[in-house]
CSV table of C-alpha atoms and ligand atoms in Angstrom, one decimal:
chain,number,residue,atom,x,y,z
A,1,MET,CA,-49.7,35.6,-16.5
A,2,LYS,CA,-48.3,39.0,-17.0
A,3,SER,CA,-48.5,38.9,-20.8
A,4,LEU,CA,-52.0,39.4,-21.0
A,5,LEU,CA,-52.0,42.4,-18.7
A,6,ILE,CA,-49.2,44.2,-20.9
A,7,CYS,CA,-51.3,43.6,-24.0
A,8,LEU,CA,-54.2,45.0,-22.3
A,9,VAL,CA,-52.3,48.6,-21.6
A,10,LEU,CA,-51.6,48.5,-25.3
A,11,LEU,CA,-55.1,48.9,-26.3
A,12,GLU,CA,-55.2,52.2,-24.5
A,13,LEU,CA,-52.0,53.5,-26.1
A,14,VAL,CA,-53.2,52.4,-29.6
A,15,TRP,CA,-56.2,54.6,-29.0
A,16,LEU,CA,-54.0,57.7,-27.8
A,17,GLY,CA,-51.9,57.0,-30.8
A,18,ASN,CA,-54.6,57.3,-33.3
A,19,GLY,CA,-54.2,60.5,-35.4
A,20,GLN,CA,-50.5,60.6,-34.7
A,21,SER,CA,-48.8,60.6,-38.1
A,22,ARG,CA,-45.6,58.7,-38.6
A,23,ASP,CA,-44.3,61.0,-41.2
A,24,HIS,CA,-43.5,63.9,-38.8
A,25,GLN,CA,-40.5,64.4,-36.8
A,26,PRO,CA,-40.3,62.3,-33.7
A,27,LEU,CA,-41.8,63.8,-30.7
A,28,ALA,CA,-38.7,63.1,-28.8
A,29,PRO,CA,-35.1,62.2,-29.9
A,30,ALA,CA,-35.0,59.0,-27.8
A,31,PHE,CA,-36.8,56.8,-25.5
A,32,PHE,CA,-35.1,55.0,-22.9
A,33,VAL,CA,-37.0,52.1,-20.9
A,34,PHE,CA,-36.5,51.0,-17.3
A,35,GLY,CA,-38.5,48.2,-15.6
A,36,ASP,CA,-39.6,44.7,-15.4
A,37,SER,CA,-41.3,41.9,-17.5
A,38,LEU,CA,-44.1,44.1,-18.3
A,39,VAL,CA,-41.7,46.2,-20.5
A,40,ASP,CA,-38.7,43.7,-21.0
A,41,SER,CA,-38.1,43.5,-24.8
A,42,GLY,CA,-35.6,40.8,-24.7
A,43,ASN,CA,-32.8,41.6,-22.3
A,44,ASN,CA,-33.2,38.4,-20.2
A,45,ASN,CA,-32.5,36.2,-23.2
A,46,TYR,CA,-28.9,37.2,-22.6
A,47,ILE,CA,-28.5,36.3,-19.0
A,48,PRO,CA,-28.9,33.1,-16.9
A,49,THR,CA,-32.3,33.3,-15.7
A,50,LEU,CA,-35.6,31.4,-15.3
A,51,ALA,CA,-37.6,34.5,-15.9
A,52,ARG,CA,-37.7,34.3,-19.7
A,53,ALA,CA,-40.2,34.4,-22.5
A,54,ASN,CA,-38.3,33.0,-25.4
A,55,TYR,CA,-40.7,30.2,-26.3
A,56,PHE,CA,-44.2,29.8,-27.4
A,57,PRO,CA,-47.0,31.0,-27.0
A,58,TYR,CA,-45.1,34.4,-26.3
A,59,GLY,CA,-44.6,36.5,-29.5
A,60,ILE,CA,-47.4,34.6,-31.2
A,61,ASP,CA,-48.7,37.7,-33.1
A,62,PHE,CA,-45.1,38.8,-33.8
A,63,GLY,CA,-44.7,35.4,-35.5
A,64,PHE,CA,-41.8,34.2,-33.3
A,65,PRO,CA,-41.0,34.7,-29.3
A,66,THR,CA,-38.9,37.7,-28.9
A,67,GLY,CA,-38.2,37.8,-25.3
A,68,ARG,CA,-41.3,39.9,-24.7
A,69,PHE,CA,-43.7,38.6,-22.1
A,70,CYS,CA,-46.6,39.2,-24.3
A,71,ASN,CA,-48.3,37.9,-27.5
A,72,GLY,CA,-47.3,40.9,-29.5
A,73,ARG,CA,-46.1,44.3,-28.9
A,74,THR,CA,-45.6,45.7,-25.4
A,75,VAL,CA,-47.0,49.1,-24.1
A,76,VAL,CA,-43.5,50.6,-24.6
A,77,ASP,CA,-43.4,49.3,-28.3
A,78,TYR,CA,-46.7,51.2,-28.8
A,79,GLY,CA,-45.3,54.0,-27.0
A,80,ALA,CA,-42.3,54.3,-29.2
A,81,THR,CA,-44.3,54.1,-32.2
A,82,TYR,CA,-46.5,57.0,-30.8
A,83,LEU,CA,-43.4,59.0,-30.4
A,84,GLY,CA,-42.4,58.4,-34.0
A,85,LEU,CA,-39.4,56.3,-33.0
A,86,PRO,CA,-38.3,52.7,-33.9
A,87,LEU,CA,-38.9,49.8,-31.3
A,88,VAL,CA,-36.6,50.3,-28.7
A,89,PRO,CA,-33.8,47.6,-28.6
A,90,PRO,CA,-32.7,45.6,-25.5
A,91,TYR,CA,-29.5,46.9,-23.9
A,92,LEU,CA,-28.0,43.4,-24.0
A,93,SER,CA,-28.9,42.9,-27.6
A,94,PRO,CA,-26.3,43.9,-30.5
A,95,LEU,CA,-29.2,45.8,-31.8
A,96,SER,CA,-28.5,48.6,-29.4
A,97,ILE,CA,-24.9,49.2,-30.4
A,98,GLY,CA,-23.8,52.1,-32.6
A,99,GLN,CA,-26.2,54.8,-33.9
A,100,ASN,CA,-29.2,52.6,-32.9
A,101,ALA,CA,-28.7,53.7,-29.2
A,102,LEU,CA,-29.3,57.4,-30.2
A,103,ARG,CA,-33.1,56.5,-30.5
A,104,GLY,CA,-33.1,55.0,-27.0
A,105,VAL,CA,-32.4,51.7,-25.3
A,106,ASN,CA,-34.4,49.3,-23.2
A,107,TYR,CA,-33.0,48.2,-20.1
A,108,ALA,CA,-35.9,46.6,-18.7
A,109,SER,CA,-35.3,43.0,-17.0
A,110,ALA,CA,-38.0,40.5,-16.0
A,111,ALA,CA,-38.2,39.7,-12.2
A,112,ALA,CA,-36.4,42.9,-11.5
A,113,GLY,CA,-37.6,45.2,-8.6
A,114,ILE,CA,-36.8,48.3,-6.9
A,115,LEU,CA,-35.0,46.4,-4.2
A,116,ASP,CA,-32.2,44.6,-5.3
A,117,GLU,CA,-33.1,41.2,-3.7
A,118,THR,CA,-36.5,41.3,-5.5
A,119,GLY,CA,-36.8,38.3,-7.9
A,120,ARG,CA,-33.6,36.5,-6.8
A,121,HIS,CA,-35.2,33.1,-6.9
A,122,TYR,CA,-35.3,33.3,-10.8
A,123,GLY,CA,-31.7,33.7,-11.0
A,124,ALA,CA,-30.1,36.5,-12.8
A,125,ARG,CA,-32.0,39.7,-13.5
A,126,THR,CA,-30.9,43.3,-14.0
A,127,THR,CA,-32.2,45.3,-10.7
A,128,PHE,CA,-33.3,48.7,-11.3
A,129,ASN,CA,-30.2,49.9,-9.6
A,130,GLY,CA,-28.3,47.9,-12.4
A,131,GLN,CA,-30.3,49.3,-15.0
A,132,ILE,CA,-29.5,52.8,-14.1
A,133,SER,CA,-25.8,51.7,-14.2
A,134,GLN,CA,-26.4,50.4,-17.6
A,135,PHE,CA,-27.8,53.8,-18.8
A,136,GLU,CA,-24.8,55.4,-17.3
A,137,ILE,CA,-22.5,53.2,-19.3
A,138,THR,CA,-24.7,53.9,-22.2
A,139,ILE,CA,-24.2,57.6,-22.1
A,140,GLU,CA,-20.4,57.4,-21.3
A,141,LEU,CA,-19.6,54.7,-23.9
A,142,ARG,CA,-22.0,54.7,-26.7
A,143,LEU,CA,-23.7,58.1,-26.7
A,144,ARG,CA,-21.2,60.8,-25.7
A,145,ARG,CA,-19.2,60.4,-29.0
A,146,PHE,CA,-21.9,61.5,-31.2
A,147,PHE,CA,-22.1,64.9,-29.6
A,148,GLN,CA,-19.8,67.8,-30.1
A,149,ASN,CA,-20.0,69.1,-26.7
A,150,PRO,CA,-21.4,68.1,-23.3
A,151,ALA,CA,-24.2,70.6,-23.6
A,152,ASP,CA,-25.7,69.1,-26.7
A,153,LEU,CA,-25.6,65.8,-24.9
A,154,ARG,CA,-27.4,67.3,-22.0
A,155,LYS,CA,-29.9,68.9,-24.2
A,156,TYR,CA,-30.6,65.6,-26.0
A,157,LEU,CA,-31.1,63.6,-22.7
A,158,ALA,CA,-33.4,66.4,-21.5
A,159,LYS,CA,-35.7,66.0,-24.4
A,160,SER,CA,-35.7,62.2,-24.3
A,161,ILE,CA,-38.5,60.4,-22.6
A,162,ILE,CA,-37.7,58.0,-19.8
A,163,GLY,CA,-40.4,55.3,-19.3
A,164,ILE,CA,-40.1,53.6,-15.8
A,165,ASN,CA,-42.3,50.7,-15.1
A,166,ILE,CA,-41.0,48.9,-11.7
A,167,GLY,CA,-42.5,47.9,-8.4
A,168,SER,CA,-44.8,44.8,-9.2
A,169,ASN,CA,-42.2,42.2,-8.5
A,170,ASP,CA,-41.4,43.9,-5.2
A,171,TYR,CA,-44.9,42.6,-4.3
A,172,ILE,CA,-45.4,39.3,-6.1
A,173,ASN,CA,-41.7,38.1,-6.2
A,174,ASN,CA,-40.8,39.5,-2.7
A,175,TYR,CA,-43.2,40.7,-0.1
A,176,LEU,CA,-46.0,38.3,-1.1
A,177,MET,CA,-43.6,35.2,-0.8
A,178,PRO,CA,-42.9,35.0,2.9
A,179,GLU,CA,-41.6,31.5,2.4
A,180,ARG,CA,-38.7,33.2,0.4
A,181,TYR,CA,-38.3,36.7,1.4
A,182,SER,CA,-38.4,38.0,4.9
A,183,THR,CA,-39.8,41.7,4.0
A,184,SER,CA,-43.4,40.8,5.2
A,185,GLN,CA,-42.0,39.8,8.6
A,186,THR,CA,-40.0,43.1,8.9
A,187,TYR,CA,-42.5,45.5,7.3
A,188,SER,CA,-46.1,46.5,7.6
A,189,GLY,CA,-47.8,47.0,4.4
A,190,GLU,CA,-47.6,50.9,4.8
A,191,ASP,CA,-43.8,50.5,5.9
A,192,TYR,CA,-42.9,48.6,3.0
A,193,ALA,CA,-44.6,50.9,0.5
A,194,ASP,CA,-42.6,53.8,2.3
A,195,LEU,CA,-39.4,51.8,1.8
A,196,LEU,CA,-40.0,51.2,-1.8
A,197,ILE,CA,-40.9,54.9,-2.5
A,198,LYS,CA,-37.9,56.2,-0.6
A,199,THR,CA,-35.6,53.8,-2.6
A,200,LEU,CA,-37.1,54.6,-5.6
A,201,SER,CA,-36.9,58.4,-5.0
A,202,ALA,CA,-33.1,58.0,-4.6
A,203,GLN,CA,-32.9,55.8,-7.8
A,204,ILE,CA,-34.8,58.7,-9.9
A,205,SER,CA,-32.5,61.3,-8.3
A,206,ARG,CA,-29.6,59.2,-9.9
A,207,LEU,CA,-31.4,59.2,-13.2
A,208,TYR,CA,-31.9,62.9,-13.0
A,209,ASN,CA,-28.2,63.6,-12.2
A,210,LEU,CA,-27.4,61.5,-15.2
A,211,GLY,CA,-29.4,64.0,-17.3
A,212,ALA,CA,-32.9,62.4,-17.3
A,213,ARG,CA,-35.7,64.9,-17.2
A,214,LYS,CA,-38.9,63.8,-18.7
A,215,MET,CA,-40.1,60.5,-16.8
A,216,VAL,CA,-43.1,58.5,-16.9
A,217,LEU,CA,-43.8,56.6,-13.9
A,218,ALA,CA,-46.2,53.8,-14.2
A,219,GLY,CA,-48.0,52.6,-11.1
A,220,SER,CA,-48.7,49.1,-10.4
A,221,GLY,CA,-51.7,47.1,-11.8
A,222,PRO,CA,-54.3,45.3,-9.4
A,223,LEU,CA,-51.8,42.4,-8.4
A,224,GLY,CA,-54.7,41.0,-6.2
A,225,CYS,CA,-56.5,40.0,-9.5
A,226,ILE,CA,-53.6,37.9,-11.0
A,227,PRO,CA,-53.9,34.0,-11.0
A,228,SER,CA,-50.7,33.3,-9.0
A,229,GLN,CA,-52.3,35.4,-6.1
A,230,LEU,CA,-55.9,34.2,-6.7
A,231,SER,CA,-54.7,30.6,-6.5
A,232,MET,CA,-53.5,31.3,-2.9
A,233,VAL,CA,-56.7,32.3,-1.2
A,234,THR,CA,-59.4,30.1,-0.2
A,235,GLY,CA,-62.9,31.4,-0.9
A,236,ASN,CA,-63.6,34.1,-3.4
A,237,ASN,CA,-64.9,37.5,-3.3
A,238,THR,CA,-67.3,38.8,-5.7
A,239,SER,CA,-64.9,41.3,-7.4
A,240,GLY,CA,-62.8,38.3,-8.2
A,241,CYS,CA,-59.6,39.9,-6.8
A,242,VAL,CA,-57.7,39.6,-3.4
A,243,THR,CA,-58.8,42.8,-1.8
A,244,LYS,CA,-56.0,43.0,0.6
A,245,ILE,CA,-53.4,42.8,-2.1
A,246,ASN,CA,-55.1,45.5,-4.2
A,247,ASN,CA,-55.2,47.6,-1.1
A,248,MET,CA,-51.6,47.0,-0.5
A,249,VAL,CA,-50.6,47.9,-4.1
A,250,SER,CA,-52.8,51.0,-4.0
A,251,MET,CA,-50.6,52.3,-0.9
A,252,PHE,CA,-47.6,52.0,-3.2
A,253,ASN,CA,-49.4,53.8,-5.9
A,254,SER,CA,-50.9,56.7,-3.9
A,255,ARG,CA,-47.2,57.3,-2.7
A,256,LEU,CA,-45.9,57.1,-6.3
A,257,LYS,CA,-48.3,59.6,-7.3
A,258,ASP,CA,-47.2,61.8,-4.7
A,259,LEU,CA,-43.5,61.4,-5.5
A,260,ALA,CA,-44.1,62.2,-9.0
A,261,ASN,CA,-45.7,65.5,-7.8
A,262,THR,CA,-43.0,66.3,-5.2
A,263,LEU,CA,-40.1,65.6,-7.8
A,264,ASN,CA,-41.8,67.5,-10.3
A,265,THR,CA,-41.4,70.5,-8.2
A,266,THR,CA,-38.2,69.7,-6.5
A,267,LEU,CA,-36.1,68.8,-9.3
A,268,PRO,CA,-35.3,71.9,-11.4
A,269,GLY,CA,-36.3,71.3,-15.1
A,270,SER,CA,-37.9,67.9,-14.6
A,271,PHE,CA,-41.3,67.0,-15.9
A,272,PHE,CA,-43.0,63.9,-14.3
A,273,VAL,CA,-46.0,62.1,-15.4
A,274,TYR,CA,-47.9,59.5,-13.3
A,275,GLN,CA,-49.7,56.7,-15.2
A,276,ASN,CA,-52.6,55.1,-13.4
A,277,VAL,CA,-52.3,51.7,-14.5
A,278,PHE,CA,-54.4,50.2,-11.7
A,279,ASP,CA,-57.6,51.6,-12.4
A,280,LEU,CA,-57.5,50.8,-16.2
A,281,PHE,CA,-56.6,47.0,-15.5
A,282,HIS,CA,-59.1,46.8,-12.5
A,283,ASP,CA,-61.9,48.1,-14.8
A,284,MET,CA,-60.8,45.4,-17.4
A,285,VAL,CA,-61.1,42.7,-14.9
A,286,VAL,CA,-64.5,44.0,-13.5
A,287,ASN,CA,-66.1,44.9,-16.9
A,288,PRO,CA,-64.5,42.8,-19.6
A,289,SER,CA,-67.1,43.4,-22.1
A,290,ARG,CA,-66.2,46.9,-22.4
A,291,TYR,CA,-63.0,46.1,-24.1
A,292,GLY,CA,-64.2,44.3,-27.2
A,293,LYS,CA,-62.6,41.0,-27.8
A,294,MET,CA,-62.5,39.9,-24.1
A,295,THR,CA,-65.8,38.4,-24.0
A,296,SER,CA,-65.9,37.0,-20.5
A,297,ILE,CA,-63.8,36.9,-17.1
A,298,PRO,CA,-63.5,33.1,-17.3
A,299,ILE,CA,-61.7,33.2,-20.6
A,300,TYR,CA,-59.4,36.0,-19.5
A,301,LYS,CA,-58.6,34.1,-16.5
A,302,GLY,CA,-58.2,30.8,-18.4
A,303,LEU,CA,-55.6,32.6,-20.6
A,304,LEU,CA,-53.8,34.2,-17.7
A,305,LEU,CA,-53.6,30.8,-16.0
A,306,PHE,CA,-52.5,29.2,-19.1
A,307,LEU,CA,-49.5,31.7,-19.4
A,308,TYR,CA,-49.1,31.5,-15.6
A,309,ILE,CA,-48.7,27.8,-15.7
A,310,SER,CA,-46.4,28.0,-18.7
A,311,THR,CA,-44.0,30.3,-17.0
A,312,GLU,CA,-44.0,29.0,-13.5
A,313,PHE,CA,-41.7,26.2,-12.4
B,401,NAG,C1,-66.5,30.8,-5.7
B,401,NAG,O1,-67.1,30.9,-7.0
B,401,NAG,C2,-67.4,29.9,-7.7
B,401,NAG,C3,-68.0,30.2,-9.1
B,401,NAG,O2,-67.3,31.4,-9.6
B,401,NAG,C4,-68.4,29.2,-7.0
B,401,NAG,O3,-68.8,28.1,-7.6
B,401,NAG,C5,-67.9,28.7,-5.4
B,401,NAG,O4,-69.0,28.4,-4.7
B,401,NAG,C6,-67.4,29.9,-4.9
B,401,NAG,N1,-66.8,29.8,-3.6
B,401,NAG,C7,-67.1,30.3,-2.5
B,401,NAG,C8,-66.5,29.9,-1.2
B,401,NAG,O5,-67.8,31.4,-2.3
B,402,NAG,C1,-63.2,39.7,0.8
B,402,NAG,O1,-63.7,41.0,0.8
B,402,NAG,C2,-63.9,41.5,2.2
B,402,NAG,C3,-64.8,42.6,2.2
B,402,NAG,O2,-64.9,43.4,1.0
B,402,NAG,C4,-62.5,41.7,2.6
B,402,NAG,O3,-62.5,42.2,4.0
B,402,NAG,C5,-61.8,40.6,2.7
B,402,NAG,O4,-60.2,40.9,3.1
B,402,NAG,C6,-61.8,39.9,1.4
B,402,NAG,N1,-61.0,38.7,1.3
B,402,NAG,C7,-60.0,38.6,0.4
B,402,NAG,C8,-59.4,37.3,0.5
B,402,NAG,O5,-59.6,39.7,-0.4
B,403,NAG,C1,-45.4,68.4,-13.6
B,403,NAG,O1,-45.5,70.1,-13.7
B,403,NAG,C2,-46.2,70.3,-14.9
B,403,NAG,C3,-46.2,71.7,-15.1
B,403,NAG,O2,-44.7,72.2,-15.4
B,403,NAG,C4,-47.5,69.8,-15.0
B,403,NAG,O3,-48.1,69.9,-16.2
B,403,NAG,C5,-47.6,68.1,-14.6
B,403,NAG,O4,-48.8,67.7,-14.6
B,403,NAG,C6,-46.7,68.1,-13.4
B,403,NAG,N1,-46.9,66.6,-13.1
B,403,NAG,C7,-46.9,66.0,-12.0
B,403,NAG,C8,-46.8,64.6,-11.9
B,403,NAG,O5,-47.4,66.6,-11.1
């Protein structure tokens, strides 16, 4: 279900990437990726979990499943290409060992969330906290040895791009699953968004303390438009999406945007970018014909449903 979402984001990045020559120096020395299934490039293939994408039709445009929850390349693959870097290898894969780590590492893990408990019903997943610990290990055990002195390492980290795409699972695989998680009994929608942002803020500060400076924070997409949520409501709204859930996600997104602004000024030397993923996807759901090959909403939903059923258990 998420696969199609990712691939849609790609379209935009491809457009952004046009005109960028590959022959030039990379725009950044490295790209470090944190997040969930939207950007997992295969980490979950290495851990005992039900949240895996190592089978057909995933990877159909690659020619084989890679662990990406997508038919082809994910948004961060296109991002890496745009930066002039190779595709970022998963932390848990042998591909990220040695010199390769110098160009960046992908820590994203399907089913992961901002909160540690998020996605636990899938089995193992590397939580965002766990991913930050893996980044710390990368710096100490894999990267430090390539630098003459700590100042050079700091400069390299400060110039690197840090992509963070986390939070959707804290809704769809936590708050919106009252039979498995108690958060919706404890927190109102607003309080929950506050909790997520407060937790995320501390996590980002941890990344900053490790040397991260240039961070891209991707907001959540319109989760009220995905089949798993649509299947739980009776009746239908003309927009084809569950408004209540979209409103809930928007509370998170508006706070995330504020957080990007705040940290941008309070953390010296930092540079934050907030990525508005919600409006882009929402427009794709509402106006699919604007996006070329997606000819109609029924086909789009049918595909999502197919992918959803194939990953659900
Ligand atoms: C929901 O939409 C379908 C067509 O998309 C329609 O046939 C059905 O009557 C609608 N249901 C309600 C409760 O509005
Ligand atoms: C349907 O739309 C109405 C008005 O826009 C809204 O109040 C209601 O919550 C929506 N229902 C669902 C299930 O999203
Ligand atoms: C962060 O500050 C820079 C200027 O230093 C600005 O260009 C950028 O838009 C700011 N980002 C956010 C999210 O406010």
